[in-house]
Amino acid sequence: MSRRDERGAAGSVLVAGACLAVVSVFLAAGVLIQWFALIRDGEQAAELAALAAVAAAVEGESPCAAAAASGARNGAAVSGCVVRGSGRHVVVEISVLVALDPSFPGGPREARRTATAGT
Protein backbone atom coordinates (compact mmCIF):
# COMPACT_ATOMS: atom_id res chain seq x y z
CA MET A 1 0.00 0.00 0.00
CA SER A 2 1.42 3.38 -0.92
CA ARG A 3 1.57 6.43 1.26
CA ARG A 4 -1.09 8.09 -0.88
CA ASP A 5 -3.55 5.21 -0.24
CA GLU A 6 -2.98 5.50 3.54
CA ARG A 7 -3.83 9.23 3.48
CA GLY A 8 -7.03 8.48 1.57
CA ALA A 9 -8.04 5.84 4.11
CA ALA A 10 -7.40 8.20 7.03
CA GLY A 11 -9.48 10.89 5.34
CA SER A 12 -12.34 8.45 4.86
CA VAL A 13 -12.28 7.54 8.56
CA LEU A 14 -12.37 11.23 9.52
CA VAL A 15 -15.30 11.93 7.19
CA ALA A 16 -17.20 8.90 8.51
CA GLY A 17 -16.57 10.03 12.11
CA ALA A 18 -17.74 13.56 11.36
CA CYS A 19 -20.90 12.23 9.69
CA LEU A 20 -21.61 10.01 12.70
CA ALA A 21 -21.18 12.98 15.05
CA VAL A 22 -23.57 15.12 13.00
CA VAL A 23 -26.21 12.37 12.88
CA SER A 24 -25.87 11.84 16.65
CA VAL A 25 -26.43 15.54 17.33
CA PHE A 26 -29.55 15.58 15.14
CA LEU A 27 -30.95 12.47 16.84
CA ALA A 28 -30.36 13.95 20.30
CA ALA A 29 -32.01 17.20 19.22
CA GLY A 30 -35.00 15.24 17.90
CA VAL A 31 -35.40 13.42 21.22
CA LEU A 32 -35.24 16.70 23.16
CA ILE A 33 -37.86 18.28 20.89
CA GLN A 34 -40.09 15.23 21.44
CA TRP A 35 -39.62 15.58 25.22
CA PHE A 36 -40.68 19.24 25.16
CA ALA A 37 -43.81 18.31 23.20
CA LEU A 38 -44.66 15.49 25.63
CA ILE A 39 -44.13 17.75 28.65
CA ARG A 40 -46.33 20.46 27.15
CA ASP A 41 -49.06 17.88 26.48
CA GLY A 42 -48.76 16.80 30.12
CA GLU A 43 -49.12 20.40 31.29
CA GLN A 44 -52.27 20.83 29.24
CA ALA A 45 -53.72 17.53 30.52
CA ALA A 46 -53.01 18.60 34.12
CA GLU A 47 -54.70 21.97 33.55
CA LEU A 48 -57.78 20.35 32.01
CA ALA A 49 -57.95 17.77 34.82
CA ALA A 50 -57.75 20.52 37.46
CA LEU A 51 -60.56 22.44 35.79
CA ALA A 52 -62.69 19.29 35.55
CA ALA A 53 -62.04 18.57 39.23
CA VAL A 54 -63.15 22.04 40.32
CA ALA A 55 -66.28 21.85 38.17
CA ALA A 56 -67.13 18.47 39.71
CA ALA A 57 -66.55 19.77 43.25
CA VAL A 58 -68.84 22.75 42.66
CA GLU A 59 -71.54 20.34 41.42
CA GLY A 60 -71.12 18.14 44.51
CA GLU A 61 -69.35 15.29 42.69
CA SER A 62 -65.97 13.68 43.34
CA PRO A 63 -63.24 16.06 42.14
CA CYS A 64 -60.50 13.42 42.03
CA ALA A 65 -62.65 11.01 40.00
CA ALA A 66 -63.41 13.81 37.54
CA ALA A 67 -59.70 14.66 37.31
CA ALA A 68 -58.79 11.03 36.64
CA ALA A 69 -61.45 10.76 33.93
CA SER A 70 -60.26 14.00 32.30
CA GLY A 71 -56.65 12.85 32.47
CA ALA A 72 -57.54 9.54 30.85
CA ARG A 73 -59.39 11.32 28.03
CA ASN A 74 -56.28 13.41 27.42
CA GLY A 75 -53.79 10.54 27.59
CA ALA A 76 -52.36 11.35 31.03
CA ALA A 77 -52.32 9.41 34.27
CA VAL A 78 -53.28 11.54 37.27
CA SER A 79 -50.73 10.79 39.99
CA GLY A 80 -51.94 13.20 42.64
CA CYS A 81 -55.12 15.02 43.63
CA VAL A 82 -55.27 17.46 46.55
CA VAL A 83 -58.59 19.14 47.34
CA ARG A 84 -58.76 22.17 49.65
CA GLY A 85 -62.14 23.55 50.64
CA SER A 86 -65.52 22.41 49.40
CA GLY A 87 -68.56 23.49 47.45
CA ARG A 88 -68.08 26.80 45.71
CA HIS A 89 -64.86 27.56 47.61
CA VAL A 90 -62.57 24.81 46.45
CA VAL A 91 -59.02 24.65 45.14
CA VAL A 92 -57.73 21.49 43.49
CA GLU A 93 -54.12 20.64 42.71
CA ILE A 94 -53.58 17.90 40.15
CA SER A 95 -50.32 16.13 39.27
CA VAL A 96 -49.76 14.02 36.17
CA LEU A 97 -46.82 11.87 35.15
CA VAL A 98 -45.55 12.14 31.60
CA ALA A 99 -43.54 9.25 30.14
CA LEU A 100 -40.49 10.58 28.29
CA ASP A 101 -40.16 8.12 25.47
CA PRO A 102 -37.70 7.66 23.84
CA SER A 103 -35.20 8.17 26.62
CA PHE A 104 -31.45 8.41 26.87
CA PRO A 105 -29.53 5.80 28.87
CA GLY A 106 -29.25 7.21 32.38
CA GLY A 107 -31.68 10.03 31.55
CA PRO A 108 -35.10 10.73 33.05
CA ARG A 109 -37.91 8.38 32.06
CA GLU A 110 -40.79 10.56 33.24
CA ALA A 111 -41.68 14.12 34.21
CA ARG A 112 -44.28 15.35 36.67
CA ARG A 113 -46.50 18.30 35.80
CA THR A 114 -48.83 20.05 38.24
CA ALA A 115 -51.77 22.40 37.76
CA THR A 116 -54.00 24.22 40.24
CA ALA A 117 -57.53 25.49 39.71
CA GLY A 118 -60.09 26.96 42.08
CA THR A 119 -63.06 29.13 42.57
MMTF fields as JSON, N, C-alpha, C and O atoms, coordinates in Angstrom:
{
  "mmtfVersion": "1.0.0",
  "mmtfProducer": "UNKNOWN",
  "numBonds": 475,
  "numAtoms": 476,
  "numGroups": 119,
  "numChains": 1,
  "numModels": 1,
  "chainsPerModel": [1],
  "groupsPerChain": [119],
  "chainIdList": ["A"],
  "bondAtomList": [4, 2, 8, 6, 12, 10, 16, 14, 20, 18, 24, 22, 28, 26, 32, 30, 36, 34, 40, 38, 44, 42, 48, 46, 52, 50, 56, 54, 60, 58, 64, 62, 68, 66, 72, 70, 76, 74, 80, 78, 84, 82, 88, 86, 92, 90, 96, 94, 100, 98, 104, 102, 108, 106, 112, 110, 116, 114, 120, 118, 124, 122, 128, 126, 132, 130, 136, 134, 140, 138, 144, 142, 148, 146, 152, 150, 156, 154, 160, 158, 164, 162, 168, 166, 172, 170, 176, 174, 180, 178, 184, 182, 188, 186, 192, 190, 196, 194, 200, 198, 204, 202, 208, 206, 212, 210, 216, 214, 220, 218, 224, 222, 228, 226, 232, 230, 236, 234, 240, 238, 244, 242, 248, 246, 252, 250, 256, 254, 260, 258, 264, 262, 268, 266, 272, 270, 276, 274, 280, 278, 284, 282, 288, 286, 292, 290, 296, 294, 300, 298, 304, 302, 308, 306, 312, 310, 316, 314, 320, 318, 324, 322, 328, 326, 332, 330, 336, 334, 340, 338, 344, 342, 348, 346, 352, 350, 356, 354, 360, 358, 364, 362, 368, 366, 372, 370, 376, 374, 380, 378, 384, 382, 388, 386, 392, 390, 396, 394, 400, 398, 404, 402, 408, 406, 412, 410, 416, 414, 420, 418, 424, 422, 428, 426, 432, 430, 436, 434, 440, 438, 444, 442, 448, 446, 452, 450, 456, 454, 460, 458, 464, 462, 468, 466, 472, 470],
  "bondOrderList": [1, 1, 1, 1, 1, 1, 1, 1, 1, 1, 1, 1, 1, 1, 1, 1, 1, 1, 1, 1, 1, 1, 1, 1, 1, 1, 1, 1, 1, 1, 1, 1, 1, 1, 1, 1, 1, 1, 1, 1, 1, 1, 1, 1, 1, 1, 1, 1, 1, 1, 1, 1, 1, 1, 1, 1, 1, 1, 1, 1, 1, 1, 1, 1, 1, 1, 1, 1, 1, 1, 1, 1, 1, 1, 1, 1, 1, 1, 1, 1, 1, 1, 1, 1, 1, 1, 1, 1, 1, 1, 1, 1, 1, 1, 1, 1, 1, 1, 1, 1, 1, 1, 1, 1, 1, 1, 1, 1, 1, 1, 1, 1, 1, 1, 1, 1, 1, 1],
  "groupList": [{"groupName": "MET", "atomNameList": ["N", "CA", "C", "O"], "elementList": ["N", "C", "C", "O"], "formalChargeList": [0, 0, 0, 0], "bondAtomList": [1, 0, 2, 1, 3, 2], "bondOrderList": [1, 1, 2], "singleLetterCode": "M", "chemCompType": "L-PEPTIDE LINKING"}, {"groupName": "SER", "atomNameList": ["N", "CA", "C", "O"], "elementList": ["N", "C", "C", "O"], "formalChargeList": [0, 0, 0, 0], "bondAtomList": [1, 0, 2, 1, 3, 2], "bondOrderList": [1, 1, 2], "singleLetterCode": "S", "chemCompType": "L-PEPTIDE LINKING"}, {"groupName": "ARG", "atomNameList": ["N", "CA", "C", "O"], "elementList": ["N", "C", "C", "O"], "formalChargeList": [0, 0, 0, 0], "bondAtomList": [1, 0, 2, 1, 3, 2], "bondOrderList": [1, 1, 2], "singleLetterCode": "R", "chemCompType": "L-PEPTIDE LINKING"}, {"groupName": "ASP", "atomNameList": ["N", "CA", "C", "O"], "elementList": ["N", "C", "C", "O"], "formalChargeList": [0, 0, 0, 0], "bondAtomList": [1, 0, 2, 1, 3, 2], "bondOrderList": [1, 1, 2], "singleLetterCode": "D", "chemCompType": "L-PEPTIDE LINKING"}, {"groupName": "GLU", "atomNameList": ["N", "CA", "C", "O"], "elementList": ["N", "C", "C", "O"], "formalChargeList": [0, 0, 0, 0], "bondAtomList": [1, 0, 2, 1, 3, 2], "bondOrderList": [1, 1, 2], "singleLetterCode": "E", "chemCompType": "L-PEPTIDE LINKING"}, {"groupName": "GLY", "atomNameList": ["N", "CA", "C", "O"], "elementList": ["N", "C", "C", "O"], "formalChargeList": [0, 0, 0, 0], "bondAtomList": [1, 0, 2, 1, 3, 2], "bondOrderList": [1, 1, 2], "singleLetterCode": "G", "chemCompType": "PEPTIDE LINKING"}, {"groupName": "ALA", "atomNameList": ["N", "CA", "C", "O"], "elementList": ["N", "C", "C", "O"], "formalChargeList": [0, 0, 0, 0], "bondAtomList": [1, 0, 2, 1, 3, 2], "bondOrderList": [1, 1, 2], "singleLetterCode": "A", "chemCompType": "L-PEPTIDE LINKING"}, {"groupName": "VAL", "atomNameList": ["N", "CA", "C", "O"], "elementList": ["N", "C", "C", "O"], "formalChargeList": [0, 0, 0, 0], "bondAtomList": [1, 0, 2, 1, 3, 2], "bondOrderList": [1, 1, 2], "singleLetterCode": "V", "chemCompType": "L-PEPTIDE LINKING"}, {"groupName": "LEU", "atomNameList": ["N", "CA", "C", "O"], "elementList": ["N", "C", "C", "O"], "formalChargeList": [0, 0, 0, 0], "bondAtomList": [1, 0, 2, 1, 3, 2], "bondOrderList": [1, 1, 2], "singleLetterCode": "L", "chemCompType": "L-PEPTIDE LINKING"}, {"groupName": "CYS", "atomNameList": ["N", "CA", "C", "O"], "elementList": ["N", "C", "C", "O"], "formalChargeList": [0, 0, 0, 0], "bondAtomList": [1, 0, 2, 1, 3, 2], "bondOrderList": [1, 1, 2], "singleLetterCode": "C", "chemCompType": "L-PEPTIDE LINKING"}, {"groupName": "PHE", "atomNameList": ["N", "CA", "C", "O"], "elementList": ["N", "C", "C", "O"], "formalChargeList": [0, 0, 0, 0], "bondAtomList": [1, 0, 2, 1, 3, 2], "bondOrderList": [1, 1, 2], "singleLetterCode": "F", "chemCompType": "L-PEPTIDE LINKING"}, {"groupName": "ILE", "atomNameList": ["N", "CA", "C", "O"], "elementList": ["N", "C", "C", "O"], "formalChargeList": [0, 0, 0, 0], "bondAtomList": [1, 0, 2, 1, 3, 2], "bondOrderList": [1, 1, 2], "singleLetterCode": "I", "chemCompType": "L-PEPTIDE LINKING"}, {"groupName": "GLN", "atomNameList": ["N", "CA", "C", "O"], "elementList": ["N", "C", "C", "O"], "formalChargeList": [0, 0, 0, 0], "bondAtomList": [1, 0, 2, 1, 3, 2], "bondOrderList": [1, 1, 2], "singleLetterCode": "Q", "chemCompType": "L-PEPTIDE LINKING"}, {"groupName": "TRP", "atomNameList": ["N", "CA", "C", "O"], "elementList": ["N", "C", "C", "O"], "formalChargeList": [0, 0, 0, 0], "bondAtomList": [1, 0, 2, 1, 3, 2], "bondOrderList": [1, 1, 2], "singleLetterCode": "W", "chemCompType": "L-PEPTIDE LINKING"}, {"groupName": "PRO", "atomNameList": ["N", "CA", "C", "O"], "elementList": ["N", "C", "C", "O"], "formalChargeList": [0, 0, 0, 0], "bondAtomList": [1, 0, 2, 1, 3, 2], "bondOrderList": [1, 1, 2], "singleLetterCode": "P", "chemCompType": "L-PEPTIDE LINKING"}, {"groupName": "ASN", "atomNameList": ["N", "CA", "C", "O"], "elementList": ["N", "C", "C", "O"], "formalChargeList": [0, 0, 0, 0], "bondAtomList": [1, 0, 2, 1, 3, 2], "bondOrderList": [1, 1, 2], "singleLetterCode": "N", "chemCompType": "L-PEPTIDE LINKING"}, {"groupName": "HIS", "atomNameList": ["N", "CA", "C", "O"], "elementList": ["N", "C", "C", "O"], "formalChargeList": [0, 0, 0, 0], "bondAtomList": [1, 0, 2, 1, 3, 2], "bondOrderList": [1, 1, 2], "singleLetterCode": "H", "chemCompType": "L-PEPTIDE LINKING"}, {"groupName": "THR", "atomNameList": ["N", "CA", "C", "O"], "elementList": ["N", "C", "C", "O"], "formalChargeList": [0, 0, 0, 0], "bondAtomList": [1, 0, 2, 1, 3, 2], "bondOrderList": [1, 1, 2], "singleLetterCode": "T", "chemCompType": "L-PEPTIDE LINKING"}],
  "groupTypeList": [0, 1, 2, 2, 3, 4, 2, 5, 6, 6, 5, 1, 7, 8, 7, 6, 5, 6, 9, 8, 6, 7, 7, 1, 7, 10, 8, 6, 6, 5, 7, 8, 11, 12, 13, 10, 6, 8, 11, 2, 3, 5, 4, 12, 6, 6, 4, 8, 6, 6, 8, 6, 6, 7, 6, 6, 6, 7, 4, 5, 4, 1, 14, 9, 6, 6, 6, 6, 6, 1, 5, 6, 2, 15, 5, 6, 6, 7, 1, 5, 9, 7, 7, 2, 5, 1, 5, 2, 16, 7, 7, 7, 4, 11, 1, 7, 8, 7, 6, 8, 3, 14, 1, 10, 14, 5, 5, 14, 2, 4, 6, 2, 2, 17, 6, 17, 6, 5, 17],
  "groupIdList": [1, 2, 3, 4, 5, 6, 7, 8, 9, 10, 11, 12, 13, 14, 15, 16, 17, 18, 19, 20, 21, 22, 23, 24, 25, 26, 27, 28, 29, 30, 31, 32, 33, 34, 35, 36, 37, 38, 39, 40, 41, 42, 43, 44, 45, 46, 47, 48, 49, 50, 51, 52, 53, 54, 55, 56, 57, 58, 59, 60, 61, 62, 63, 64, 65, 66, 67, 68, 69, 70, 71, 72, 73, 74, 75, 76, 77, 78, 79, 80, 81, 82, 83, 84, 85, 86, 87, 88, 89, 90, 91, 92, 93, 94, 95, 96, 97, 98, 99, 100, 101, 102, 103, 104, 105, 106, 107, 108, 109, 110, 111, 112, 113, 114, 115, 116, 117, 118, 119],
  "secStructList": [7, 7, 2, 2, 2, 2, 2, 2, 2, 2, 2, 2, 2, 2, 2, 2, 2, 2, 2, 2, 2, 2, 2, 2, 2, 2, 2, 2, 2, 2, 2, 2, 2, 2, 2, 2, 2, 2, 2, 2, 2, 2, 2, 2, 2, 2, 2, 2, 2, 2, 2, 2, 2, 2, 2, 2, 2, 2, 6, 6, 1, 7, 2, 2, 2, 2, 2, 2, 2, 2, 2, 2, 2, 6, 6, 7, 3, 3, 3, 3, 3, 3, 3, 3, 3, 3, 6, 6, 3, 3, 3, 3, 3, 3, 3, 3, 3, 3, 3, 7, 7, 1, 7, 7, 6, 6, 1, 7, 1, 3, 3, 3, 3, 3, 3, 3, 3, 3, 7],
  "xCoordList": [0.84, 0.0, 0.892, 1.847, 0.594, 1.421, 0.98, -0.096, 1.846, 1.571, 0.317, -0.423, 0.085, -1.087, -2.371, -3.355, -2.385, -3.549, -3.847, -5.01, -2.79, -2.977, -3.616, -4.464, -3.216, -3.829, -5.293, -6.113, -5.64, -7.028, -7.874, -9.021, -7.314, -8.041, -8.265, -9.345, -7.264, -7.404, -8.442, -9.204, -8.478, -9.479, -10.885, -11.821, -11.034, -12.345, -12.828, -14.01, -11.927, -12.284, -12.709, -13.678, -12.005, -12.372, -13.74, -14.537, -14.008, -15.3, -16.416, -17.475, -16.189, -17.203, -17.457, -18.605, -16.413, -16.566, -17.323, -18.164, -17.032, -17.738, -19.215, -20.082, -19.497, -20.897, -21.64, -22.794, -20.998, -21.607, -21.89, -22.94, -20.974, -21.179, -22.357, -23.158, -22.47, -23.572, -24.907, -25.874, -24.969, -26.21, -26.585, -27.761, -25.604, -25.874, -26.445, -27.362, -25.926, -26.432, -27.877, -28.712, -28.174, -29.551, -30.518, -31.651, -30.084, -30.947, -31.212, -32.343, -30.185, -30.359, -31.291, -32.145, -31.132, -32.012, -33.453, -34.376, -33.652, -34.999, -35.645, -36.832, -34.867, -35.4, -35.774, -36.828, -34.936, -35.244, -36.495, -37.308, -36.654, -37.862, -39.087, -40.121, -38.984, -40.085, -40.419, -41.592, -39.393, -39.616, -40.383, -41.332, -39.985, -40.676, -42.142, -43.011, -42.425, -43.812, -44.588, -45.73, -43.99, -44.661, -44.93, -46.004, -43.965, -44.133, -45.224, -46.025, -45.273, -46.332, -47.699, -48.663, -47.803, -49.06, -49.464, -50.643, -48.491, -48.759, -49.25, -50.146, -48.666, -49.121, -50.565, -51.364, -50.895, -52.268, -53.244, -54.348, -52.85, -53.716, -53.925, -55.029, -52.88, -53.008, -53.945, -54.769, -53.822, -54.699, -56.161, -57.046, -56.409, -57.776, -58.337, -59.509, -57.504, -57.948, -58.271, -59.237, -57.477, -57.746, -59.059, -59.842, -59.299, -60.564, -61.751, -62.792, -61.606, -62.689, -62.941, -64.09, -61.892, -62.038, -62.789, -63.663, -62.46, -63.148, -64.616, -65.491, -64.889, -66.277, -67.066, -68.216, -66.455, -67.131, -67.368, -68.433, -66.397, -66.546, -67.676, -68.451, -67.776, -68.844, -70.211, -71.19, -70.283, -71.537, -71.811, -72.817, -70.913, -71.118, -70.656, -71.016, -69.866, -69.352, -67.913, -67.334, -67.339, -65.969, -64.962, -64.871, -64.208, -63.242, -62.113, -61.686, -61.63, -60.502, -60.921, -60.142, -62.148, -62.646, -62.792, -62.471, -63.271, -63.412, -62.043, -61.878, -61.061, -59.703, -59.118, -58.492, -59.317, -58.794, -59.443, -58.77, -60.755, -61.453, -60.959, -60.753, -60.77, -60.264, -58.845, -58.514, -58.015, -56.649, -56.624, -55.849, -57.485, -57.543, -57.976, -57.442, -58.946, -59.392, -58.282, -58.259, -57.364, -56.278, -54.949, -53.899, -54.988, -53.785, -52.794, -51.601, -53.257, -52.356, -52.871, -54.079, -51.955, -52.322, -52.197, -51.115, -53.305, -53.281, -52.577, -52.992, -51.518, -50.734, -50.98, -50.543, -51.668, -51.943, -53.139, -53.339, -53.935, -55.119, -55.277, -55.531, -55.128, -55.275, -56.421, -56.406, -57.413, -58.591, -58.568, -58.455, -58.675, -58.758, -60.074, -60.376, -60.853, -62.142, -63.218, -62.99, -64.405, -65.516, -66.549, -66.496, -67.487, -68.562, -68.033, -67.232, -68.495, -68.082, -66.73, -66.219, -66.162, -64.863, -63.848, -63.445, -63.458, -62.57, -61.372, -61.477, -60.237, -59.019, -58.508, -58.407, -58.192, -57.731, -56.363, -56.151, -55.448, -54.119, -53.981, -54.149, -53.677, -53.576, -52.15, -51.532, -51.635, -50.317, -50.499, -51.285, -49.768, -49.764, -48.319, -47.406, -48.133, -46.823, -46.802, -47.747, -45.716, -45.546, -44.371, -43.259, -44.614, -43.537, -42.702, -43.234, -41.405, -40.487, -39.909, -38.925, -40.552, -40.159, -39.949, -40.889, -38.833, -37.698, -36.874, -37.001, -36.037, -35.2, -33.735, -33.399, -32.888, -31.451, -31.04, -31.662, -30.026, -29.529, -29.075, -28.269, -29.597, -29.254, -30.045, -29.895, -30.883, -31.679, -33.02, -33.356, -33.783, -35.095, -36.048, -35.985, -36.921, -37.911, -39.306, -40.199, -39.495, -40.793, -40.626, -39.61, -41.649, -41.677, -43.03, -44.04, -43.048, -44.285, -44.694, -43.875, -45.95, -46.502, -47.683, -48.473, -47.797, -48.833, -49.607, -49.043, -50.918, -51.775, -52.731, -53.126, -53.091, -54.005, -55.149, -54.943, -56.363, -57.531, -58.419, -58.4, -59.195, -60.087, -61.087, -61.013, -62.024, -63.064, -62.934, -63.724],
  "yCoordList": [-1.166, 0.0, 1.238, 1.315, 2.179, 3.376, 4.398, 4.303, 5.368, 6.431, 7.215, 7.677, 7.36, 8.087, 7.345, 7.982, 6.018, 5.211, 5.334, 5.385, 5.382, 5.505, 6.846, 6.908, 7.917, 9.231, 9.221, 9.817, 8.571, 8.481, 7.708, 8.072, 6.64, 5.839, 6.64, 6.576, 7.389, 8.199, 9.295, 9.607, 9.868, 10.893, 10.322, 10.976, 9.101, 8.448, 8.192, 8.365, 7.786, 7.537, 8.851, 8.874, 9.928, 11.225, 11.698, 12.214, 11.528, 11.928, 11.082, 11.608, 9.789, 8.901, 9.286, 9.294, 9.6, 10.026, 11.339, 11.499, 12.269, 13.556, 13.358, 13.974, 12.513, 12.231, 11.587, 11.927, 10.672, 10.013, 11.031, 10.973, 11.948, 12.977, 13.878, 14.217, 14.263, 15.123, 14.407, 14.999, 13.149, 12.374, 12.22, 12.321, 11.977, 11.843, 13.129, 13.077, 14.258, 15.542, 15.746, 16.189, 15.427, 15.58, 14.631, 15.011, 13.409, 12.466, 12.943, 12.868, 13.429, 13.946, 15.156, 15.285, 16.029, 17.197, 16.761, 17.347, 15.752, 15.24, 14.686, 14.905, 13.966, 13.421, 14.56, 14.511, 15.568, 16.702, 17.449, 17.856, 17.63, 18.282, 17.444, 17.988, 16.13, 15.233, 15.356, 15.383, 15.429, 15.576, 16.863, 16.848, 17.966, 19.236, 19.136, 19.663, 18.473, 18.307, 17.441, 17.76, 16.359, 15.488, 16.222, 16.079, 17.0, 17.746, 18.791, 18.979, 19.467, 20.459, 19.782, 20.322, 18.624, 17.879, 17.502, 17.553, 17.126, 16.803, 18.004, 17.882, 19.168, 20.401, 20.708, 21.072, 20.563, 20.825, 19.82, 20.192, 18.557, 17.532, 17.819, 17.632, 18.272, 18.603, 19.795, 19.8, 20.797, 21.967, 21.59, 22.035, 20.777, 20.345, 19.489, 19.616, 18.616, 17.769, 18.615, 18.329, 19.65, 20.524, 21.272, 21.406, 21.753, 22.443, 21.496, 21.876, 20.274, 19.288, 18.961, 18.786, 18.879, 18.574, 19.684, 19.406, 20.924, 22.042, 22.064, 22.265, 21.861, 21.846, 20.74, 20.946, 19.58, 18.47, 18.805, 18.497, 19.429, 19.774, 20.772, 20.652, 21.75, 22.747, 22.086, 22.518, 21.043, 20.337, 19.256, 18.552, 19.123, 18.139, 16.737, 15.778, 16.601, 15.295, 15.14, 16.071, 13.968, 13.683, 14.389, 14.075, 15.34, 16.055, 15.164, 15.301, 14.261, 13.423, 12.429, 12.13, 11.914, 11.009, 11.765, 11.231, 12.995, 13.807, 14.12, 14.117, 14.391, 14.665, 13.44, 13.554, 12.262, 11.026, 10.76, 10.36, 10.984, 10.764, 11.74, 11.358, 12.995, 13.996, 13.651, 13.752, 13.246, 12.855, 11.698, 11.697, 10.698, 9.535, 9.94, 9.435, 10.856, 11.318, 12.046, 12.066, 12.641, 13.41, 12.662, 13.262, 11.366, 10.541, 10.724, 10.491, 11.142, 11.353, 10.602, 10.492, 10.093, 9.408, 10.397, 10.924, 10.644, 11.543, 10.824, 9.74, 11.427, 10.794, 11.428, 10.893, 12.549, 13.204, 14.127, 14.787, 14.17, 15.025, 15.542, 14.766, 16.834, 17.456, 18.454, 19.358, 18.282, 19.145, 19.959, 19.403, 21.268, 22.174, 22.921, 23.539, 22.873, 23.548, 22.627, 21.442, 23.206, 22.413, 23.338, 24.558, 22.726, 23.49, 24.506, 24.19, 25.741, 26.803, 27.425, 28.262, 27.025, 27.562, 26.422, 25.988, 25.963, 24.813, 25.133, 25.855, 24.571, 24.65, 23.222, 22.48, 22.853, 21.495, 21.572, 22.341, 20.755, 20.645, 19.242, 18.252, 19.167, 17.896, 17.708, 18.641, 16.494, 16.133, 15.014, 14.091, 15.102, 14.023, 13.62, 14.442, 12.358, 11.866, 11.737, 11.233, 12.197, 12.135, 11.216, 11.455, 10.168, 9.255, 9.913, 10.346, 9.987, 10.577, 9.44, 8.798, 9.222, 8.115, 8.623, 9.195, 8.469, 7.655, 8.358, 9.564, 7.592, 8.173, 7.851, 6.925, 8.647, 8.41, 7.449, 7.454, 6.636, 5.799, 6.69, 7.602, 6.415, 7.215, 8.504, 9.228, 8.808, 10.035, 9.812, 8.683, 10.871, 10.728, 9.931, 10.008, 9.173, 8.382, 8.989, 8.623, 9.923, 10.563, 11.954, 12.271, 12.768, 14.119, 14.309, 13.777, 15.056, 15.349, 16.791, 17.707, 16.974, 18.299, 18.513, 17.6, 19.728, 20.051, 21.268, 22.204, 21.256, 22.395, 22.607, 21.657, 23.855, 24.217, 25.023, 25.89, 24.73, 25.487, 25.667, 24.843, 26.74, 26.958, 28.042, 28.77, 28.109, 29.128, 30.163, 31.106],
  "zCoordList": [0.0, 0.0, 0.0, 0.773, -0.838, -0.92, 0.115, 0.705, 0.309, 1.263, 0.866, 1.735, -0.383, -0.875, -0.508, -0.131, -0.609, -0.235, 1.26, 1.661, 2.088, 3.541, 3.901, 4.791, 3.217, 3.476, 3.089, 3.787, 2.01, 1.574, 2.569, 2.828, 3.129, 4.11, 5.388, 5.974, 5.822, 7.031, 6.824, 7.739, 5.654, 5.343, 5.36, 5.819, 4.859, 4.86, 6.283, 6.58, 7.153, 8.557, 9.217, 9.977, 8.939, 9.518, 9.025, 9.808, 7.754, 7.186, 7.792, 8.136, 7.923, 8.515, 9.974, 10.418, 10.713, 12.114, 12.227, 13.111, 11.346, 11.359, 11.023, 11.643, 10.055, 9.692, 10.857, 11.118, 11.551, 12.702, 13.806, 14.446, 14.031, 15.049, 14.694, 15.564, 13.44, 12.999, 13.151, 13.63, 12.75, 12.882, 14.351, 14.698, 15.219, 16.652, 17.24, 18.059, 16.842, 17.328, 16.885, 17.674, 15.63, 15.143, 15.847, 16.143, 16.115, 16.837, 18.26, 18.74, 18.932, 20.296, 20.293, 21.17, 19.326, 19.223, 18.983, 19.548, 18.162, 17.904, 19.159, 19.399, 19.962, 21.215, 22.165, 22.8, 22.268, 23.157, 22.702, 23.532, 21.41, 20.892, 21.231, 21.618, 21.09, 21.444, 22.932, 23.303, 23.784, 25.223, 25.524, 26.309, 24.913, 25.157, 24.752, 25.446, 23.646, 23.204, 24.191, 24.522, 24.663, 25.63, 26.945, 27.53, 27.402, 28.652, 28.5, 29.415, 27.374, 27.145, 27.104, 27.646, 26.48, 26.481, 27.901, 28.249, 28.716, 30.119, 30.901, 31.736, 30.634, 31.294, 30.93, 31.792, 29.672, 29.237, 29.841, 30.236, 29.916, 30.52, 32.0, 32.513, 32.697, 34.124, 34.31, 35.224, 33.452, 33.554, 33.315, 34.045, 32.301, 32.015, 33.145, 33.497, 33.716, 34.824, 36.051, 36.758, 36.314, 37.46, 37.268, 38.208, 36.069, 35.794, 35.919, 36.456, 35.43, 35.551, 37.017, 37.422, 37.807, 39.234, 39.961, 40.782, 39.672, 40.318, 39.907, 40.749, 38.638, 38.17, 38.871, 39.259, 39.032, 39.714, 41.182, 41.718, 41.838, 43.252, 43.45, 44.4, 42.567, 42.658, 42.485, 43.094, 41.66, 41.42, 42.467, 42.384, 43.456, 44.515, 44.159, 44.841, 43.106, 42.685, 43.152, 43.712, 42.921, 43.342, 42.429, 41.242, 42.984, 42.137, 41.627, 40.48, 42.461, 42.033, 40.958, 40.054, 41.049, 40.002, 38.684, 37.622, 38.75, 37.538, 36.935, 35.715, 37.802, 37.315, 36.633, 35.579, 37.229, 36.643, 35.287, 34.337, 35.203, 33.925, 32.864, 31.712, 33.249, 32.301, 31.861, 30.679, 32.808, 32.47, 31.494, 30.537, 31.742, 30.848, 29.444, 28.456, 29.355, 28.026, 27.283, 26.052, 28.033, 27.418, 27.426, 27.196, 27.687, 27.594, 28.714, 28.52, 29.9, 31.028, 32.246, 32.456, 33.034, 34.272, 35.428, 35.688, 36.118, 37.272, 38.416, 38.826, 38.925, 39.986, 41.348, 42.367, 41.375, 42.644, 42.537, 41.517, 43.6, 43.632, 45.054, 45.976, 45.233, 46.553, 46.46, 45.623, 47.327, 47.345, 48.633, 49.726, 48.498, 49.653, 49.574, 48.553, 50.63, 50.64, 50.105, 49.862, 49.925, 49.405, 48.786, 48.942, 48.083, 47.454, 46.474, 45.595, 46.639, 45.713, 46.066, 45.323, 47.181, 47.61, 47.68, 48.759, 46.524, 46.45, 45.559, 44.568, 45.95, 45.142, 44.99, 45.967, 43.773, 43.493, 42.819, 41.881, 43.322, 42.709, 42.139, 42.851, 40.86, 40.146, 39.646, 39.134, 39.8, 39.266, 38.259, 38.474, 37.16, 36.169, 35.885, 35.958, 35.566, 35.15, 33.644, 33.035, 33.049, 31.598, 31.31, 31.782, 30.539, 30.141, 29.053, 28.03, 29.272, 28.292, 27.447, 27.813, 26.319, 25.466, 24.054, 23.503, 23.442, 23.839, 24.913, 25.123, 25.582, 26.624, 26.352, 25.614, 26.972, 26.874, 27.982, 29.045, 27.775, 28.87, 30.028, 29.844, 31.209, 32.381, 32.5, 33.485, 31.519, 31.548, 32.226, 32.584, 32.405, 33.045, 32.16, 30.933, 32.792, 32.062, 32.157, 31.393, 33.102, 33.239, 33.841, 34.46, 33.639, 34.205, 34.881, 34.42, 35.957, 36.674, 36.376, 36.449, 36.045, 35.801, 36.733, 36.971, 37.258, 38.243, 37.802, 37.235, 38.066, 37.759, 38.932, 39.608, 39.16, 40.236, 39.654, 38.805, 40.118, 39.709, 40.929, 41.844, 40.944, 42.08, 41.789, 40.799, 42.705, 42.565, 43.647, 43.698]
}
